[in-house]
Short mmCIF file of C-alpha atoms in Angstrom, two decimals:
data_model
loop_
_atom_site.label_atom_id
_atom_site.label_comp_id
_atom_site.label_asym_id
_atom_site.label_seq_id
_atom_site.Cartn_x
_atom_site.Cartn_y
_atom_site.Cartn_z
CA UNK A 12 0.00 -0.07 0.00
CA UNK A 13 2.81 2.23 0.84
CA UNK A 14 4.42 1.78 -2.64
CA UNK A 15 1.18 2.45 -4.47
CA UNK A 16 0.52 5.63 -2.39
CA UNK A 17 4.11 6.89 -3.26
CA UNK A 18 3.51 6.12 -6.88
CA UNK A 19 0.12 7.68 -7.10
CA UNK A 20 1.37 10.94 -5.45
CA UNK A 21 4.17 11.13 -8.20
CA UNK A 22 1.43 10.60 -10.91
CA UNK A 23 -0.71 13.20 -9.39
CA UNK A 24 2.13 15.61 -9.12
CA UNK A 25 3.13 15.05 -12.67
CA UNK A 26 -0.49 15.44 -13.90
CA UNK A 27 -0.69 18.85 -12.27
CA UNK A 28 2.70 19.74 -13.73
CA UNK A 29 1.65 18.69 -17.21
CA UNK A 30 -1.67 20.68 -16.79
CA UNK A 31 0.27 23.86 -15.88
CA UNK A 32 2.57 23.46 -18.67
CA UNK A 33 -0.30 23.01 -20.94
CA UNK A 34 -2.00 26.08 -19.58
CA UNK A 35 1.29 28.06 -20.24
CA UNK A 36 1.44 26.87 -23.83
CA UNK A 37 -2.13 27.64 -24.48
CA UNK A 38 -1.96 31.15 -22.97
CA UNK A 39 1.33 31.97 -24.79
CA UNK A 40 -0.32 34.73 -26.76
CA UNK A 41 -2.81 35.90 -24.04
CA UNK A 42 -2.10 39.54 -23.37
CA UNK A 43 -1.01 40.02 -19.65
CA UNK A 44 -0.57 36.34 -19.03
CA UNK A 45 2.26 35.29 -16.65
CA UNK A 46 3.86 31.89 -16.94
CA UNK A 47 3.20 29.60 -14.05
CA UNK A 48 5.33 26.95 -12.39
CA UNK A 49 4.59 24.11 -9.90
CA UNK A 50 6.38 23.99 -6.53
CA UNK A 51 6.69 20.44 -5.19
CA UNK A 52 7.57 19.26 -1.61
CA UNK A 53 8.58 16.07 -0.02
CA UNK A 54 5.94 14.24 1.87
CA UNK A 55 6.89 13.45 5.54
CA UNK A 56 8.84 10.24 5.74
CA UNK A 57 7.53 7.03 7.52
CA UNK A 58 9.62 5.21 10.16
CA UNK A 59 9.77 1.51 9.39
CA UNK A 60 12.15 0.31 12.05
CA UNK A 61 15.47 0.26 10.19
CA UNK A 62 15.00 3.87 9.10
CA UNK A 63 12.80 6.46 7.51
CA UNK A 64 11.19 5.83 4.03
CA UNK A 65 9.96 8.49 1.83
CA UNK A 66 6.21 8.62 1.21
CA UNK A 67 6.14 10.48 -2.06
CA UNK A 68 5.72 14.01 -3.33
CA UNK A 69 3.13 16.71 -2.66
CA UNK A 70 2.00 19.94 -4.46
CA UNK A 71 3.02 23.03 -2.45
CA UNK A 72 1.80 25.74 -4.62
CA UNK A 73 1.46 27.03 -8.38
CA UNK A 74 3.22 30.22 -8.49
CA UNK A 75 3.57 32.96 -11.24
CA UNK A 76 6.88 33.41 -12.61
CA UNK A 77 7.06 37.10 -12.08
CA UNK A 78 9.68 39.71 -10.93
CA UNK A 79 8.26 42.70 -8.98
CA UNK A 80 11.28 44.82 -10.10
CA UNK A 81 10.53 43.94 -13.75
CA UNK A 82 6.82 44.67 -13.45
CA UNK A 83 7.55 48.00 -11.88
CA UNK A 84 10.20 48.89 -14.54
CA UNK A 85 7.65 47.90 -17.29
CA UNK A 86 5.13 50.31 -15.89
CA UNK A 87 7.61 53.07 -15.52
CA UNK A 88 8.87 52.53 -19.26
CA UNK A 89 5.51 52.24 -20.54
CA UNK A 90 4.55 55.56 -18.86
CA UNK A 91 7.46 57.18 -20.52
CA UNK A 92 7.02 55.80 -23.83
CA UNK A 93 3.23 56.76 -24.14
CA UNK A 94 3.99 60.18 -22.78
CA UNK A 95 6.70 60.85 -25.48
CA UNK A 96 4.53 59.29 -28.21
CA UNK A 97 1.57 61.56 -27.49
CA UNK A 98 3.94 64.60 -27.22
CA UNK A 99 5.56 63.82 -30.44
CA UNK A 100 2.35 63.33 -32.32
CA UNK A 101 0.93 66.73 -30.95
CA UNK A 102 3.97 68.70 -31.73
CA UNK A 103 3.97 67.38 -35.28
CA UNK A 104 0.68 69.07 -35.66
CA UNK A 105 2.07 72.42 -34.73
CA UNK A 106 5.32 71.82 -36.78
CA UNK A 107 3.30 70.95 -39.88
CA UNK A 108 1.06 74.06 -39.42
CA UNK A 109 4.02 76.45 -38.89
CA UNK A 110 6.26 75.03 -41.63
CA UNK A 111 3.90 74.62 -44.37
CA UNK A 112 3.94 77.73 -46.65
CA UNK A 113 0.15 77.13 -47.27
CA UNK A 114 -0.72 77.43 -43.65
CA UNK A 115 2.10 79.05 -41.94
CA UNK A 116 3.18 82.74 -41.95
CA UNK A 117 5.97 82.62 -44.21
CA UNK A 118 4.18 82.80 -47.55
CA UNK A 119 1.86 85.62 -46.55
CA UNK A 120 4.85 87.52 -45.02
CA UNK A 121 6.88 87.05 -48.22
CA UNK A 122 4.09 88.33 -50.28
CA UNK A 123 3.41 91.33 -48.11
CA UNK A 124 6.99 92.56 -48.23
CA UNK A 125 7.19 91.86 -51.85
CA UNK A 126 4.21 94.15 -52.37
CA UNK A 127 5.87 96.73 -50.16
CA UNK A 128 8.94 96.60 -52.27
CA UNK A 129 6.99 97.07 -55.44
CA UNK A 130 5.16 100.04 -53.96
CA UNK A 131 8.37 101.51 -52.72
CA UNK A 132 9.73 101.26 -56.27
CA UNK A 133 6.73 102.82 -57.73
CA UNK A 134 5.13 105.15 -54.93
CA UNK A 135 2.63 107.02 -57.22
CA UNK A 136 1.29 103.68 -58.78
CA UNK A 137 -2.39 103.07 -57.56
CA UNK A 138 -2.33 99.29 -58.42
CA UNK A 139 0.82 98.83 -56.37
CA UNK A 140 -0.73 100.67 -53.36
CA UNK A 141 -3.87 98.49 -53.76
CA UNK A 142 -1.71 95.46 -53.96
CA UNK A 143 -0.14 96.35 -50.55
CA UNK A 144 -3.56 96.75 -48.99
CA UNK A 145 -4.68 93.46 -50.50
CA UNK A 146 -1.50 91.62 -49.12
CA UNK A 147 -2.03 93.19 -45.81
CA UNK A 148 -5.43 92.03 -45.59
CA UNK A 149 -4.16 88.59 -46.62
CA UNK A 150 -1.50 88.59 -43.80
CA UNK A 151 -4.13 89.70 -41.27
CA UNK A 152 -6.46 86.71 -42.31
CA UNK A 153 -3.57 84.37 -42.13
CA UNK A 154 -2.88 85.42 -38.55
CA UNK A 155 -6.46 84.94 -37.63
CA UNK A 156 -6.63 81.57 -39.37
CA UNK A 157 -3.53 80.48 -37.54
CA UNK A 158 -4.85 81.58 -34.19
CA UNK A 159 -8.26 79.76 -34.89
CA UNK A 160 -6.27 76.60 -35.88
CA UNK A 161 -4.22 76.72 -32.66
CA UNK A 162 -7.37 77.32 -30.75
CA UNK A 163 -8.98 74.24 -32.36
CA UNK A 164 -5.93 72.15 -31.54
CA UNK A 165 -6.18 73.30 -27.96
CA UNK A 166 -9.92 72.45 -27.74
CA UNK A 167 -9.01 69.02 -29.24
CA UNK A 168 -6.27 68.42 -26.66
CA UNK A 169 -8.87 69.11 -23.73
CA UNK A 170 -11.30 66.80 -25.45
CA UNK A 171 -8.57 64.17 -25.58
CA UNK A 172 -7.92 64.75 -21.95
CA UNK A 173 -11.61 64.10 -20.98
CA UNK A 174 -11.46 60.75 -22.96
CA UNK A 175 -8.29 59.72 -21.36
CA UNK A 176 -9.63 60.85 -17.80
CA UNK A 177 -12.77 58.55 -18.48
CA UNK A 178 -10.42 55.53 -19.18
CA UNK A 179 -8.49 56.23 -16.11
CA UNK A 180 -11.59 56.17 -14.12
CA UNK A 181 -12.94 53.05 -15.72
CA UNK A 182 -9.55 51.20 -15.20
CA UNK A 183 -9.48 52.32 -11.59
CA UNK A 184 -13.01 50.98 -10.86
CA UNK A 185 -12.05 47.62 -12.59
CA UNK A 186 -8.76 47.40 -10.40
CA UNK A 187 -10.85 48.08 -7.23
CA UNK A 188 -13.24 45.21 -8.15
CA UNK A 189 -10.24 42.92 -8.90
CA UNK A 190 -8.88 43.86 -5.38
CA UNK A 191 -12.17 42.77 -3.88
CA UNK A 192 -12.32 39.61 -5.68
CA UNK A 193 -8.73 38.66 -5.07
CA UNK A 194 -9.19 39.28 -1.28
CA UNK A 195 -12.23 37.11 -1.23
CA UNK A 196 -10.68 34.27 -3.05
CA UNK A 197 -7.42 34.55 -1.06
CA UNK A 198 -9.27 34.38 2.27
CA UNK A 199 -11.44 31.57 0.90
CA UNK A 200 -8.48 29.41 -0.01
CA UNK A 201 -6.29 29.67 3.02
CA UNK A 202 -3.94 32.25 1.63
CA UNK A 203 -3.49 31.05 -1.79
CA UNK A 204 -3.74 33.76 -4.34
CA UNK A 205 -5.69 33.49 -7.70
CA UNK A 206 -3.02 33.76 -10.34
CA UNK A 207 -5.53 34.53 -13.20
CA UNK A 208 -6.91 37.55 -11.32
CA UNK A 209 -3.43 38.63 -10.34
CA UNK A 210 -2.50 38.64 -13.99
CA UNK A 211 -5.66 40.77 -15.05
CA UNK A 212 -4.86 43.27 -12.28
CA UNK A 213 -1.20 43.55 -13.41
CA UNK A 214 -2.36 44.04 -17.03
CA UNK A 215 -4.80 46.62 -16.05
CA UNK A 216 -2.19 48.45 -14.01
CA UNK A 217 -0.02 48.39 -17.11
CA UNK A 218 -2.84 49.84 -19.19
CA UNK A 219 -3.31 52.53 -16.56
CA UNK A 220 0.43 53.43 -16.79
CA UNK A 221 -0.20 54.08 -20.47
CA UNK A 222 -2.37 56.99 -19.42
CA UNK A 223 -0.69 58.41 -16.34
CA UNK A 224 2.33 57.89 -14.06
CA UNK A 225 1.25 55.70 -11.08
CA UNK A 226 2.72 54.20 -7.90
CA UNK A 227 1.43 50.90 -6.89
CA UNK A 228 1.60 49.82 -3.18
CA UNK A 229 0.99 46.32 -2.25
CA UNK A 230 -0.99 45.40 0.89
CA UNK A 231 -0.83 42.32 3.14
CA UNK A 232 -4.34 41.21 2.03
CA UNK A 233 -3.28 40.93 -1.47
CA UNK A 234 -4.81 44.34 -2.47
CA UNK A 235 -2.96 47.15 -4.09
CA UNK A 236 -3.29 50.77 -3.58
CA UNK A 237 -2.71 53.12 -6.68
CA UNK A 238 -1.50 56.59 -6.41
CA UNK A 239 -1.12 59.27 -9.05
CA UNK A 240 0.58 62.71 -8.96
CA UNK A 241 2.21 63.45 -5.68
CA UNK A 242 0.55 60.52 -3.86
CA UNK A 243 -2.98 61.28 -4.50
CA UNK A 244 -4.87 58.02 -3.95
CA UNK A 245 -6.72 56.87 -7.02
CA UNK A 246 -7.54 53.30 -5.64
CA UNK A 247 -7.62 52.36 -1.99
CA UNK A 248 -8.45 48.71 -1.64
CA UNK A 249 -11.85 48.48 -3.29
CA UNK A 250 -12.61 52.21 -3.12
CA UNK A 251 -11.99 54.55 -5.96
CA UNK A 252 -11.47 58.41 -6.15
CA UNK A 253 -12.45 59.95 -9.46
CA UNK A 254 -10.26 62.12 -11.65
CA UNK A 255 -12.11 64.98 -13.52
CA UNK A 256 -10.87 67.72 -15.89
CA UNK A 257 -12.52 71.07 -16.44
CA UNK A 258 -13.11 72.98 -19.66
CA UNK A 259 -9.73 74.74 -19.36
CA UNK A 260 -7.89 71.40 -19.29
CA UNK A 261 -7.31 71.65 -15.41
CA UNK A 262 -7.25 68.31 -13.54
CA UNK A 263 -9.17 67.85 -10.28
CA UNK A 264 -9.32 65.04 -7.69
CA UNK A 265 -12.75 64.16 -6.27
CA UNK A 266 -12.73 62.65 -2.80
CA UNK A 267 -15.86 62.67 -0.75
CA UNK A 268 -17.61 65.37 -2.73
CA UNK A 269 -14.74 67.59 -2.50
CA UNK A 270 -12.34 68.70 -5.38
CA UNK A 271 -8.87 69.93 -5.35
CA UNK A 272 -6.58 70.58 -8.32
CA UNK A 273 -3.59 68.46 -9.23
CA UNK A 274 -2.76 69.63 -12.66
CA UNK A 275 0.79 70.48 -11.78
CA UNK A 276 1.23 67.22 -9.96
CA UNK A 277 0.27 64.90 -12.88
CA UNK A 278 2.92 63.47 -15.32
CA UNK A 279 3.74 60.58 -17.45
CA UNK A 280 1.49 58.49 -19.82
CA UNK A 281 -0.76 60.11 -22.57
CA UNK A 282 -2.23 62.54 -20.12
CA UNK A 283 1.35 63.76 -19.07
CA UNK A 284 2.10 64.16 -22.79
CA UNK A 285 -0.83 66.38 -23.37
CA UNK A 286 -0.06 68.46 -20.37
CA UNK A 287 3.48 68.78 -21.41
CA UNK A 288 2.48 69.63 -24.95
CA UNK A 289 0.13 72.51 -23.80
CA UNK A 290 2.67 73.92 -21.40
CA UNK A 291 5.90 73.75 -23.49
CA UNK A 292 4.67 73.99 -27.01
CA UNK A 293 0.97 75.12 -27.54
CA UNK A 294 0.79 77.89 -25.13
CA UNK A 295 4.12 79.45 -25.87
CA UNK A 296 3.29 79.32 -29.73
CA UNK A 297 -0.09 81.01 -29.20
CA UNK A 298 1.68 83.74 -27.12
CA UNK A 299 4.47 84.20 -29.69
CA UNK A 300 1.82 84.44 -32.57
CA UNK A 301 0.04 87.16 -30.61
CA UNK A 302 3.28 89.10 -29.84
CA UNK A 303 4.31 88.91 -33.43
CA UNK A 304 0.93 90.16 -34.74
CA UNK A 305 0.91 92.98 -32.09
CA UNK A 306 4.59 94.13 -32.92
CA UNK A 307 4.07 93.87 -36.57
CA UNK A 308 0.76 95.90 -36.64
CA UNK A 309 2.15 98.49 -34.20
CA UNK A 310 5.36 99.06 -36.05
CA UNK A 311 3.79 99.44 -39.40
CA UNK A 312 1.16 101.80 -38.10
CA UNK A 313 3.78 104.08 -36.70
CA UNK A 314 5.56 104.10 -39.99
CA UNK A 315 2.46 104.48 -41.94
CA UNK A 316 1.23 107.48 -39.84
CA UNK A 317 4.62 109.32 -40.55
CA UNK A 318 4.32 109.23 -44.28
CA UNK A 319 2.17 111.23 -46.71
CA UNK A 320 -0.39 109.98 -49.10
CA UNK A 321 -0.98 111.02 -52.69
CA UNK A 322 -2.93 114.12 -51.53
CA UNK A 323 -0.12 115.22 -49.06
CA UNK A 324 -1.87 114.29 -45.99
CA UNK A 325 -0.33 112.18 -43.19
CA UNK A 326 -1.13 108.49 -43.43
CA UNK A 327 -3.59 106.43 -41.37
CA UNK A 328 -3.14 103.02 -39.74
CA UNK A 329 -2.73 100.09 -41.93
CA UNK A 330 -3.82 97.65 -39.47
CA UNK A 331 -6.29 98.04 -36.43
CA UNK A 332 -4.77 99.96 -33.50
CA UNK A 333 -3.51 97.54 -30.89
CA UNK A 334 -4.96 99.83 -28.31
CA UNK A 335 -8.41 99.90 -29.86
CA UNK A 336 -11.09 99.33 -27.38
CA UNK A 337 -12.48 96.19 -29.01
CA UNK A 338 -8.90 94.67 -29.13
CA UNK A 339 -8.09 95.57 -25.57
CA UNK A 340 -11.47 93.92 -24.30
CA UNK A 341 -10.51 90.67 -26.28
CA UNK A 342 -7.11 90.66 -24.50
CA UNK A 343 -8.42 90.79 -20.95
CA UNK A 344 -11.00 88.69 -19.44
CA UNK A 345 -12.59 88.88 -15.96
CA UNK A 346 -12.65 85.93 -13.67
CA UNK A 347 -16.16 84.32 -13.49
CA UNK A 348 -15.84 84.26 -9.64
CA UNK A 349 -15.28 88.09 -9.57
CA UNK A 350 -17.95 90.07 -7.73
CA UNK A 351 -20.20 92.43 -9.71
#
């Protein structure tokens, strides 16, 4: 009976090992799956008078072959990759807009200065004067079109942020549910953790790292807490705090019906790439475009007013005065929270 028992234990252990190997092969292409291995242990020996005789092998556990260091590094590299990828995609739009002679300023500026040169060579020519006015109107239109295009890019960026924030909240809720399921199954199986749920949670954490930089803290009960920004808790065991974005692209954290801004704390992932794009590229580009338009208009108006027209009168502004009442109103906006 002892020989049969020992043999059966070996067969059963080998059967579990084969099933585990088969499961590994079957899931070789499954996204997020982690290879598993069987841990064996020797059964207690039996004393037979002359000594102790082994009684076979027992299954200790089925463990995932996973490195916490590699998993953390994967999330970190994923966060950086998607941040740079999104940043590159967005700045390419600005580069194409500015560099293209059909959409940028270079073509209109060249045409405008060429018309000025023709007018300078033939100051009494009515057609050349009309050409200057026509090219000035074209240059003004190009400035306005570029501003509208940059504003459209900014609105699209904010819309992208809203979509990504919705994905963050969805993944956070799913991770919280997995935390709950893992804890329940672990407690119901005397501390043995469900490998399939751990794989799913790790994969969703990886997907979350595509969107924003996260810090993952493991708990004793098998749960994980997920932090973003400077330690703001996105997932705490099976509870979730929502992330929101306002119309201006500001990020706010919602906890217990209260909101506080964390825009300057968020980094990494696609969201970090969008924030970096707005701060480093889009906003400076809009500001530089506005400064160029103001300086160009102001300097030409000053020169224009110093000259004489065909009737011997001092000239008038070629462009709208930068200190025009309407222009000043459009440059300054009151805060909606200001009292009347």
